[in-house]
Short mmCIF file of C-alpha atoms in Angstrom, two decimals:
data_model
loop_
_atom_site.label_atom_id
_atom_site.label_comp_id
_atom_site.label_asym_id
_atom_site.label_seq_id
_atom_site.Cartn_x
_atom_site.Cartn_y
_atom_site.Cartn_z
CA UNK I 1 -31.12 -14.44 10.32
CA UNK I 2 -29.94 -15.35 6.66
CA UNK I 3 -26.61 -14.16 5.03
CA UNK I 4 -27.32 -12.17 1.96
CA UNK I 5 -27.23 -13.90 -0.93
CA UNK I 6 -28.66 -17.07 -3.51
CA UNK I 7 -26.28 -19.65 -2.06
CA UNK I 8 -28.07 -22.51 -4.02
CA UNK I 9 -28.64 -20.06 -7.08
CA UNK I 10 -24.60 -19.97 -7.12
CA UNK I 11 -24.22 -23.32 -6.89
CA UNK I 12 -26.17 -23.94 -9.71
CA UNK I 13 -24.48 -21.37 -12.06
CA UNK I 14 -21.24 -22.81 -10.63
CA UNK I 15 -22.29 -26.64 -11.65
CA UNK I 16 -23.44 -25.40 -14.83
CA UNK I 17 -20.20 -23.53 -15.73
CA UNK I 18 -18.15 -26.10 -14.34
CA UNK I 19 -19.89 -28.54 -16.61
CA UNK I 20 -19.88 -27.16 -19.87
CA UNK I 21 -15.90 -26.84 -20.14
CA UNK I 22 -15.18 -30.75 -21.17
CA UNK I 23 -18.09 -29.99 -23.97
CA UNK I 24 -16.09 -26.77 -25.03
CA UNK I 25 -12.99 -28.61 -25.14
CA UNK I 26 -14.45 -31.10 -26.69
CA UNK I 27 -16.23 -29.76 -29.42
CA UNK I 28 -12.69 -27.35 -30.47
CA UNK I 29 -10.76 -30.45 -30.64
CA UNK I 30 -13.42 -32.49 -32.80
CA UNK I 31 -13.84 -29.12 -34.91
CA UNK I 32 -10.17 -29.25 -35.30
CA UNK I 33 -9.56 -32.50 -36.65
CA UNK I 34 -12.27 -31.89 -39.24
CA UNK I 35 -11.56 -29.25 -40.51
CA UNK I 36 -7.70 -30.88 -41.09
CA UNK I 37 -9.48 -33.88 -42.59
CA UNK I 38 -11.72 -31.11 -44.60
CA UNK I 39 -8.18 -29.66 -46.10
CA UNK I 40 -6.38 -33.10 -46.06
CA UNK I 41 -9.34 -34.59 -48.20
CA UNK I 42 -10.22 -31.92 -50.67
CA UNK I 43 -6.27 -31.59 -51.80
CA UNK I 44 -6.65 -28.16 -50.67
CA UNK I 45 -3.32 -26.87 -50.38
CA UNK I 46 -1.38 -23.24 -51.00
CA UNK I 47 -1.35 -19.98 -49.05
CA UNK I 48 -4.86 -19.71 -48.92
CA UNK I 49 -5.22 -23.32 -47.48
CA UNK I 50 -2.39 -22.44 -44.66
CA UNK I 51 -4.34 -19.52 -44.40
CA UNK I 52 -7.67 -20.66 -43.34
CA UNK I 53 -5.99 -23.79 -41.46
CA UNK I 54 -3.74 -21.13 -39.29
CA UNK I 55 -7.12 -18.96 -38.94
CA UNK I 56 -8.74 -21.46 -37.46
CA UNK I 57 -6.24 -23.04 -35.41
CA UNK I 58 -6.24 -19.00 -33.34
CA UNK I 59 -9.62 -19.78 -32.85
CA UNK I 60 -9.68 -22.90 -31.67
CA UNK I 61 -7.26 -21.76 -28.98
CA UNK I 62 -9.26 -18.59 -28.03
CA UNK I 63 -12.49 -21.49 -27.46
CA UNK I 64 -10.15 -23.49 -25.34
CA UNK I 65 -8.89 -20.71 -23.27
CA UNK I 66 -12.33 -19.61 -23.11
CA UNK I 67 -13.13 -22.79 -21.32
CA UNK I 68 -10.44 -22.50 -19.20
CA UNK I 69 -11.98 -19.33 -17.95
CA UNK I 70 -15.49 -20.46 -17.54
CA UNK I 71 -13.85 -23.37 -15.14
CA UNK I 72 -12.22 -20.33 -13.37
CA UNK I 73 -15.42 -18.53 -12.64
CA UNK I 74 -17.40 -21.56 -11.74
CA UNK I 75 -14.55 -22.36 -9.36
CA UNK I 76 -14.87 -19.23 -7.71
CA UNK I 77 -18.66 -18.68 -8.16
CA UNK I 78 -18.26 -21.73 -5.88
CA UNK I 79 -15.81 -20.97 -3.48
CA UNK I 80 -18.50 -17.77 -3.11
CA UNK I 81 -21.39 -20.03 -2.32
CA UNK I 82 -19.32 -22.12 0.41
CA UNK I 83 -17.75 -19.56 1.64
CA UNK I 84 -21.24 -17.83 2.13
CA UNK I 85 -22.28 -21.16 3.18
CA UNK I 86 -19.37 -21.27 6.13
CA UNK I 87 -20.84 -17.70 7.19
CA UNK I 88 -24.40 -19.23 7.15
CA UNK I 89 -23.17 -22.10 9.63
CA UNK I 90 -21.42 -19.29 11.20
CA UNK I 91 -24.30 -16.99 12.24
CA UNK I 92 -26.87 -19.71 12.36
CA UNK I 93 -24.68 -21.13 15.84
CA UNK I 94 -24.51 -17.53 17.14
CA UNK I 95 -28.24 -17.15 16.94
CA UNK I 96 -28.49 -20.48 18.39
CA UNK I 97 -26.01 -20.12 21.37
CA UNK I 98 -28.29 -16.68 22.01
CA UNK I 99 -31.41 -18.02 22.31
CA UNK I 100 -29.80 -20.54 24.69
CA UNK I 101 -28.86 -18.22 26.60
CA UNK I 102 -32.21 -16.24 26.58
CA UNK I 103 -31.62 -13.76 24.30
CA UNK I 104 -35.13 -13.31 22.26
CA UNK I 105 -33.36 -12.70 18.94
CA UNK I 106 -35.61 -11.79 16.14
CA UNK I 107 -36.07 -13.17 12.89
CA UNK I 108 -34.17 -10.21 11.39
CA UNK I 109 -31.26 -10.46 13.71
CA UNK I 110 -31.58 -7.75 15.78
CA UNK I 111 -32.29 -7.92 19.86
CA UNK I 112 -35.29 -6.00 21.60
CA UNK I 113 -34.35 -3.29 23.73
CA UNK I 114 -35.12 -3.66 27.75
CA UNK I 115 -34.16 -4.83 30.68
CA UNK I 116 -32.00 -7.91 30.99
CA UNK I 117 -30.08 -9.97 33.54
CA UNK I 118 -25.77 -9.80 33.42
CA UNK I 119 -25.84 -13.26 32.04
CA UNK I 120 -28.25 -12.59 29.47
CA UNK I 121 -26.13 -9.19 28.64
CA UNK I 122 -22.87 -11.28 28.07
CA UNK I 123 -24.62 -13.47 25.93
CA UNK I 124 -25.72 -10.81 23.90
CA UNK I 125 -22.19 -9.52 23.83
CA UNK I 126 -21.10 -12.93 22.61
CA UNK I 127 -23.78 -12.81 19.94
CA UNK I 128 -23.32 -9.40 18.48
CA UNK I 129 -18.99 -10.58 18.10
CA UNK I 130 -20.44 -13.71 16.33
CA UNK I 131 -22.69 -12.04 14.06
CA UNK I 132 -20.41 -9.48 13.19
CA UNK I 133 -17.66 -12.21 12.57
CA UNK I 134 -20.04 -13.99 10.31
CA UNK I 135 -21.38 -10.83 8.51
CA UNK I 136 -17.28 -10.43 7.74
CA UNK I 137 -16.27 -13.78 6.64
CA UNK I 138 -19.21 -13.50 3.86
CA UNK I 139 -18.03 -10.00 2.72
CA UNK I 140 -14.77 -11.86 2.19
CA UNK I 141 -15.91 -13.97 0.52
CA UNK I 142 -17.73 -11.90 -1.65
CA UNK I 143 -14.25 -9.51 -2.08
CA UNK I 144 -11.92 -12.92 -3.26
CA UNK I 145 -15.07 -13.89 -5.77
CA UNK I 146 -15.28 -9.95 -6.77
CA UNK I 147 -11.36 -9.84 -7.57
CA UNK I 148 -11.02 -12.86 -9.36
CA UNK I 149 -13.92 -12.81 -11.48
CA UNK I 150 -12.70 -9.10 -12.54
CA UNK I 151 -9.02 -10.94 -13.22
CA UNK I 152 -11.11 -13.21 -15.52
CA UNK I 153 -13.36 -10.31 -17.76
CA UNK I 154 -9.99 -8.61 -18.06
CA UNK I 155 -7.71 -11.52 -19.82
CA UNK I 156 -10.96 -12.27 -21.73
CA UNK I 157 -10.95 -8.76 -22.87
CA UNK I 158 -7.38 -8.41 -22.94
CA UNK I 159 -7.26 -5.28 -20.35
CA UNK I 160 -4.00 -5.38 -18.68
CA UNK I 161 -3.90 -6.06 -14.89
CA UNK I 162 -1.69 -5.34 -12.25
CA UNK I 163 -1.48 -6.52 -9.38
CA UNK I 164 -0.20 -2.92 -7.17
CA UNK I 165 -2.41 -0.79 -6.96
CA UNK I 166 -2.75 2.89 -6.93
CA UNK I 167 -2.42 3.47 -3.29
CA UNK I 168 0.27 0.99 -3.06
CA UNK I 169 2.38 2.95 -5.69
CA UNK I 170 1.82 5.91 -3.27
CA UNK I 171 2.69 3.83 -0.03
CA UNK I 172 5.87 2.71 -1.73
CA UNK I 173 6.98 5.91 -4.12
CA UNK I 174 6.72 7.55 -0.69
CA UNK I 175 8.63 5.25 1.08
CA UNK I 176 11.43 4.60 -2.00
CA UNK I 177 11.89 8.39 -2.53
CA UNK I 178 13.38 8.74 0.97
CA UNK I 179 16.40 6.67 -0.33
CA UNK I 180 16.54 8.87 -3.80
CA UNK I 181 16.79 11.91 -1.97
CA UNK I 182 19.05 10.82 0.38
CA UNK I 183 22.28 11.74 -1.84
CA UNK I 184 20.93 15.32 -1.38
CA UNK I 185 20.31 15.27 1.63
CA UNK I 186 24.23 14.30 2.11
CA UNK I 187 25.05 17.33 0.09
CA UNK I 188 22.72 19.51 2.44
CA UNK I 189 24.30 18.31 4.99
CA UNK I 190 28.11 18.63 4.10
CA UNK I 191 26.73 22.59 2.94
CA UNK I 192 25.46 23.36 6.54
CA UNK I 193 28.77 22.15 8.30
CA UNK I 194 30.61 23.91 5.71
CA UNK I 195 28.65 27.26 6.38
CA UNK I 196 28.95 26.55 10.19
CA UNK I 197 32.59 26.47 10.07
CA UNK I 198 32.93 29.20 8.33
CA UNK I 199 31.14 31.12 10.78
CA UNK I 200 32.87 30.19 13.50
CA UNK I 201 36.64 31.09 11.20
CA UNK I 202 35.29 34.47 10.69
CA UNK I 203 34.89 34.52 14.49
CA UNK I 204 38.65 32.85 14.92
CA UNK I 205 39.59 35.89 12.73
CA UNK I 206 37.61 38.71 14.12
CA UNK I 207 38.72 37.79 17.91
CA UNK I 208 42.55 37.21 16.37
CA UNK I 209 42.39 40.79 14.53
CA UNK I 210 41.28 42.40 18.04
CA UNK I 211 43.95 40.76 19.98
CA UNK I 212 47.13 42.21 21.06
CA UNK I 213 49.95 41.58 19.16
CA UNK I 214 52.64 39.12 20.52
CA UNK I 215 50.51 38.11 23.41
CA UNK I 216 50.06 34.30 24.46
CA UNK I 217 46.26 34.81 23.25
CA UNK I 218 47.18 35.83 19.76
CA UNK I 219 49.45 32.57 19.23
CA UNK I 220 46.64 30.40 20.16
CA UNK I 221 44.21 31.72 17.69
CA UNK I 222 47.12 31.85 15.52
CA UNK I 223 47.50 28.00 15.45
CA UNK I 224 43.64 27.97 15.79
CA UNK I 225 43.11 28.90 12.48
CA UNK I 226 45.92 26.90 11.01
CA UNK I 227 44.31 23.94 12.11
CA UNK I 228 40.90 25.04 11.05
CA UNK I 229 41.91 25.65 7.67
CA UNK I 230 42.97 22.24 6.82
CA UNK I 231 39.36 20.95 8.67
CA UNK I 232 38.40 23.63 6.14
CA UNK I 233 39.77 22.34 3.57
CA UNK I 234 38.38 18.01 4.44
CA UNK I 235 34.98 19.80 4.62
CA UNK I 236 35.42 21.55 0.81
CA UNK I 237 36.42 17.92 -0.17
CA UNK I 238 33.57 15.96 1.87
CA UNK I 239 30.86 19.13 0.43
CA UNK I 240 32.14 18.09 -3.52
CA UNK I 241 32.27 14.28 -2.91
CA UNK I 242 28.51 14.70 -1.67
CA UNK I 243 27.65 17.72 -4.35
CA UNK I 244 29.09 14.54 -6.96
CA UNK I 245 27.00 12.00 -5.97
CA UNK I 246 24.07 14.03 -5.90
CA UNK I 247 24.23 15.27 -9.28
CA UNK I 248 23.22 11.69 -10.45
CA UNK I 249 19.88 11.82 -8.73
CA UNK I 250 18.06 14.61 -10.80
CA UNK I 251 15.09 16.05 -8.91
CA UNK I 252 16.50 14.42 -5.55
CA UNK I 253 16.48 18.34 -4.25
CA UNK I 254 12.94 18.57 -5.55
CA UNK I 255 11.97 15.52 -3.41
CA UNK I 256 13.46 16.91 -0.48
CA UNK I 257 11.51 19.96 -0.23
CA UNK I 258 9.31 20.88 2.76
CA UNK I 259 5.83 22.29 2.98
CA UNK I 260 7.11 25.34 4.93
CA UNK I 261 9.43 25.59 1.31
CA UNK I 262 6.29 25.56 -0.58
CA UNK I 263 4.24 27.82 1.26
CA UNK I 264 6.91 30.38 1.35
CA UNK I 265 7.65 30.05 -2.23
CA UNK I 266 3.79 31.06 -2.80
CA UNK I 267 3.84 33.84 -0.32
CA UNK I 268 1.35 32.06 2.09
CA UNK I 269 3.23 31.93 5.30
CA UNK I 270 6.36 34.85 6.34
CA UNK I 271 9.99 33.23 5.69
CA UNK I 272 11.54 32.38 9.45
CA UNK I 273 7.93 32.74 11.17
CA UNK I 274 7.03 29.91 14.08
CA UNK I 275 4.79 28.47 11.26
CA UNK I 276 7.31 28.16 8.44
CA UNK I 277 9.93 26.98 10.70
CA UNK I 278 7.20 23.85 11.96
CA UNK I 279 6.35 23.31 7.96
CA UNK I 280 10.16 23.12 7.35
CA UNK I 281 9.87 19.44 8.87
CA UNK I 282 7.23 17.88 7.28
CA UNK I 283 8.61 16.39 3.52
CA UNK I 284 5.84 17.87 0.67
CA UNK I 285 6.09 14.90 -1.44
CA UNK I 286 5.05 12.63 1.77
CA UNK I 287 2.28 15.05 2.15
CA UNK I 288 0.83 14.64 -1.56
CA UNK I 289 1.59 10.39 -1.65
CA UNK I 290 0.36 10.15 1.40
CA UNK I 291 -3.41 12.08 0.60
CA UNK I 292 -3.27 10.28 -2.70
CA UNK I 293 -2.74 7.10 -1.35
CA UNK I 294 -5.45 7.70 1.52
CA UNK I 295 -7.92 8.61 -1.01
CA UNK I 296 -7.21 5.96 -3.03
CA UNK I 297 -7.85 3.39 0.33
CA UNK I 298 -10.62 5.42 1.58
CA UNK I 299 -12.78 4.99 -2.00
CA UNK I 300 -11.85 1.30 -1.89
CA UNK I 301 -13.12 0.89 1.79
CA UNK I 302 -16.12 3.20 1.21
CA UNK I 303 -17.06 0.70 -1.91
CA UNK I 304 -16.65 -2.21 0.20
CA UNK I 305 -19.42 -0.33 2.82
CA UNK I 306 -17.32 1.66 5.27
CA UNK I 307 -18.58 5.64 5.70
CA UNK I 308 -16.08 8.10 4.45
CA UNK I 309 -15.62 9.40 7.67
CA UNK I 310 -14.67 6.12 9.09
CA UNK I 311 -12.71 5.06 5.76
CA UNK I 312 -10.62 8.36 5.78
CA UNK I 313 -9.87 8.41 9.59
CA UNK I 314 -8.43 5.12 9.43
CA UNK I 315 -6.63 5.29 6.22
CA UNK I 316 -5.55 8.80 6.95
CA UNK I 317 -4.47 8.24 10.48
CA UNK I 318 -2.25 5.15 8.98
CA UNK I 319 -0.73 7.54 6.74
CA UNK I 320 -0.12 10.16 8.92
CA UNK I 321 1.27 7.81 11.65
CA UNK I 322 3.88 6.55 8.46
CA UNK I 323 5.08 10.24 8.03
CA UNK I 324 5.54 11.09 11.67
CA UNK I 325 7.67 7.49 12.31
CA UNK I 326 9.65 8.66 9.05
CA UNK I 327 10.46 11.63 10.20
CA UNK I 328 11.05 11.25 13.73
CA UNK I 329 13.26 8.44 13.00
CA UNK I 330 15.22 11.07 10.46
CA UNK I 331 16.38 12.95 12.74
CA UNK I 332 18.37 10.05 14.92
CA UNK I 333 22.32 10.22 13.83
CA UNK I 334 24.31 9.11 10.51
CA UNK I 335 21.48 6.12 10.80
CA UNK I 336 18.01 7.90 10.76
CA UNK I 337 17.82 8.87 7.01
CA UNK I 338 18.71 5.19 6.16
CA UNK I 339 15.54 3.59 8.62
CA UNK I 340 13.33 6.32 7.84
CA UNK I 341 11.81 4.75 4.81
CA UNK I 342 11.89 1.61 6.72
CA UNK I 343 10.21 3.07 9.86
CA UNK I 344 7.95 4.56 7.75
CA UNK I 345 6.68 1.97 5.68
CA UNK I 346 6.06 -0.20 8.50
CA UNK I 347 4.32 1.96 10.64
CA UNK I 348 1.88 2.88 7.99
CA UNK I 349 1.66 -0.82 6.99
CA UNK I 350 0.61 -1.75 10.78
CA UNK I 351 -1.77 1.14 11.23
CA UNK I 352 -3.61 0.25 8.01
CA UNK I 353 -3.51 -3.00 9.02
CA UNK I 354 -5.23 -2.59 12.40
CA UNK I 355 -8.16 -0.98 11.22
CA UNK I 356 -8.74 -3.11 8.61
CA UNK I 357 -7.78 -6.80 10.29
CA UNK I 358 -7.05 -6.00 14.00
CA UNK I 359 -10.83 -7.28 14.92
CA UNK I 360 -9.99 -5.20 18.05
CA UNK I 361 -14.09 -5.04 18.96
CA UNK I 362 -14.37 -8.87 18.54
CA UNK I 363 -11.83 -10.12 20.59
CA UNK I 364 -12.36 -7.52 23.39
CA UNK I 365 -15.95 -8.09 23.53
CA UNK I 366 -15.66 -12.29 23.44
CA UNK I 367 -12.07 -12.34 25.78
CA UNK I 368 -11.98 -9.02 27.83
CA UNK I 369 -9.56 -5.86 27.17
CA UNK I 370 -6.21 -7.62 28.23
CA UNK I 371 -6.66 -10.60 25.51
CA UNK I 372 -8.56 -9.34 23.15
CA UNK I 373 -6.05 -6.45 23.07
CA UNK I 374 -3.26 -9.02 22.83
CA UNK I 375 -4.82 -11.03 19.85
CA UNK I 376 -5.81 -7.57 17.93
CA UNK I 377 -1.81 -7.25 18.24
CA UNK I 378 -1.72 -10.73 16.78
CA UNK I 379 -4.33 -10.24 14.24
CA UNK I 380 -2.48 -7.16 12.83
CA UNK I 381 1.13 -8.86 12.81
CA UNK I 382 0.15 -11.14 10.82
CA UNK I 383 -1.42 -9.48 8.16
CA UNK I 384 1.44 -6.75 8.30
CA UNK I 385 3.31 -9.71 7.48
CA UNK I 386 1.32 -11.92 5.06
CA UNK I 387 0.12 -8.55 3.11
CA UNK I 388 2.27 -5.95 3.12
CA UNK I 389 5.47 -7.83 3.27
CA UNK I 390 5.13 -11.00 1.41
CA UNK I 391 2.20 -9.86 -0.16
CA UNK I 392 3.85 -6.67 -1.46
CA UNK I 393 7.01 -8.62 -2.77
CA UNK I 394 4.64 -11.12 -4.70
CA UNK I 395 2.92 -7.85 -6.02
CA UNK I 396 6.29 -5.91 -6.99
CA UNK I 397 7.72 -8.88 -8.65
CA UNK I 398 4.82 -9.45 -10.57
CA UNK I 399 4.50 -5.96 -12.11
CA UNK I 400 8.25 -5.83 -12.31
CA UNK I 401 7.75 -8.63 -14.94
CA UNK I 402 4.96 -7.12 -16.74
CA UNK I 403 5.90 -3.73 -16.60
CA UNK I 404 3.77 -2.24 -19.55
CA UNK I 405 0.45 -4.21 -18.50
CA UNK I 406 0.90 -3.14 -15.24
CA UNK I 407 1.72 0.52 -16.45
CA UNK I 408 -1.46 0.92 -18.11
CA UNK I 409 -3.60 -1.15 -15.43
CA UNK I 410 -2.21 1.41 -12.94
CA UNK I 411 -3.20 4.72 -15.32
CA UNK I 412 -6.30 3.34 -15.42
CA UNK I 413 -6.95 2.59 -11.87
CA UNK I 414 -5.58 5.94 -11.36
CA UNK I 415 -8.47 7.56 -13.80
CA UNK I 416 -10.69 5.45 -12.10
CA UNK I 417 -10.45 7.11 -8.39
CA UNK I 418 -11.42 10.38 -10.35
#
């Protein structure tokens, strides 16, 4: 069974490109130094002389960084063909080990269907997790040589990169917004005690007004509602401090609308019904970053060979899962609305990662449920870790210091998913 692709073709190009660089460099410099010997010679001199001399010296820069492209690409036209190579090794052994074992493999890879013995079956299971393992080291291969070589076209053709993309400005607007709404939240918050209070004052008074004068009663609820006013009067203060701070988050109320909000605003579902109250939980904005940024995963995966069925159930389950942890973790005391973006984050950072590098069918299939469980769990850490934590700071601080190019690179990969 062969791995898709020329490997020796690629090596070729890749020699070839590598090769040609010390002649491009080369060649600029020697062009360089006559043409300076040209000027210097002919007692060329004057604004038309700097001219030409500062004309050529832009191109003579654009040849060498030109070259140092063309080394790029061959480097990673031959990473490609080892990496491919690896995979070749790779799938080669598996094949081998299974015919070993008395698996009749054919040419194309696949297995007959019929009746075989238990040892023969678990070598078959051995072979398929081999195979598949191979198949996926080539594809990633074929990914890193896709990426860079796109990194290369765009500084030749001065297109700005970034290195976010769209679905991970949705993962993290959705995750950052938390913290700008939080301010109104605060103020929400400090309004709802403040209504509750005076609720229960009106109460104070109502039962006071209906009790009989100069009894012991009357006295308490007397004192009663001298002490509430001046808890009245802490809440007023705590409801403006919040009200304050709020004010210098504009749209912070916007962000904190719900869906039930929404839908009641457009007349779809009755104000107080059982279906507005469950919208009232679930945060609108979270709702549209969160579709965006599954759409945005789900078109990548699909391009890379995944079904959209598959590529939307996982990406859309990891996204869901990141809203439920957010708000679930909202609603624990004083602390919740500070770990919600947190929680959510890295919830939705696990789950993406676990169906896209937990190689849960590989290691349950070559070390049983209990271990192959256990290194899934592994898998997935890890990449949590090395992608969407490290990875994502290395990303952010990137764009941070580029913020036009990455701007624009993100508009356009935004156009793009459309």
């Amino acid at each position: 069974m062969r791995i898709a692709g020329d490997i020796a073709g690629l090596h070729r190009v890749a020699a070839s490109l590598t090769g040609v660089v010390p002649e491009m460099r080369g060649s600029a410099e020697a062009l360089s130094g006559r043409v300076d010997g040209l000027v210097g010679d002919a007692g060329w001199s004057g604004a038309a002389a700097e001219e030409f001399k500062g004309a050529w010296e832009q191109d003579a820069t654009a040849t060498v960084e030109l070259s140092s492209c063309v080394r790029l690409a061959g480097t990673a036209l031959a990473d490609l063909a080892s990496g491919l190579e690896a995979a070749q090794r790779q799938m080669d052994k598996a094949v081998s080990d299974a015919l070993d074992a008395g698996v009749p493999v054919a040419d194309d890879g696949s297995v007959p269907p019929g009746v075989y013995p238990p040892a023969v079956i678990a070598a078959m299971k051995d072979y398929a997790a081999a195979s598949e393992a191979a198949e996926k080291n080539a594809q990633d291969a074929r990914d890193t040589a896709t990426e860079t070589l796109h990194e290369i076209t765009a500084a030749i053709a001065g297109e700005p990169t970034s290195f976010l993309k769209s679905a991970d400005v949705a993962v993290l607007a959705a995750s950052l917004k938390g913290y700008y709404a939080l301010p109104n939240e605060y103020a929400e918050d400090a309004r709802g005690k403040l209504d509750d209070f005076n609720r229960r004052y009106k109460d104070t008074q109502f039962a006071r007004k209906h009790t009989p004068a100069g009894s012991k009663a009357k006295a308490v609820l007397t004192a009663e509602l001298a002490d509430m006013r001046a808890e009245r009067r802490l809440l007023r203060t705590d409801l403006k401090a919040a009200e304050d701070l709020a004010g210098h988050f504009k749209g912070g109320h916007f962000l904190g609308h719900s869906v039930g909000d929404l839908a009641e605003s457009l007349g779809a579902v009755e104000d107080g019904s059982r279906l507005s109250r469950l919208l009232d939980g679930v945060p609108a904005v979270d709702v549209v970053l969160g579709g965006f940024a599954t759409w945005a995963q789900a078109k990548e995966d699909h391009e890379k060979g995944w079904s959209w069925t598959h590529a939307i159930l996982v990406d859309g389950g990891s996204n869901a899962a990141a809203i439920g942890a957010g708000l679930a973790t909202d609603c624990i005391p004083y602390a919740g609305p500070v770990l919600a973006p947190f929680t959510s984050y890295g919830v939705g950072a696990f789950g993406y990662e676990a169906g896209h590098e937990g190689h849960w069918h590989e290691h349950v299939t070559s070390d049983g449920w209990v271990k192959g469980i256990g290194e899934g769990f592994a898998d997935t850490g890890k990449a949590t870790w090395d992608q969407d934590v490290v990875g994502m700071y290395h990303k952010v601080g990137h764009d941070i210091q580029h913020p036009r190019e990455a701007a624009e690179s993100l508009w356009h990969g935004v156009k793009n998913l459309f």
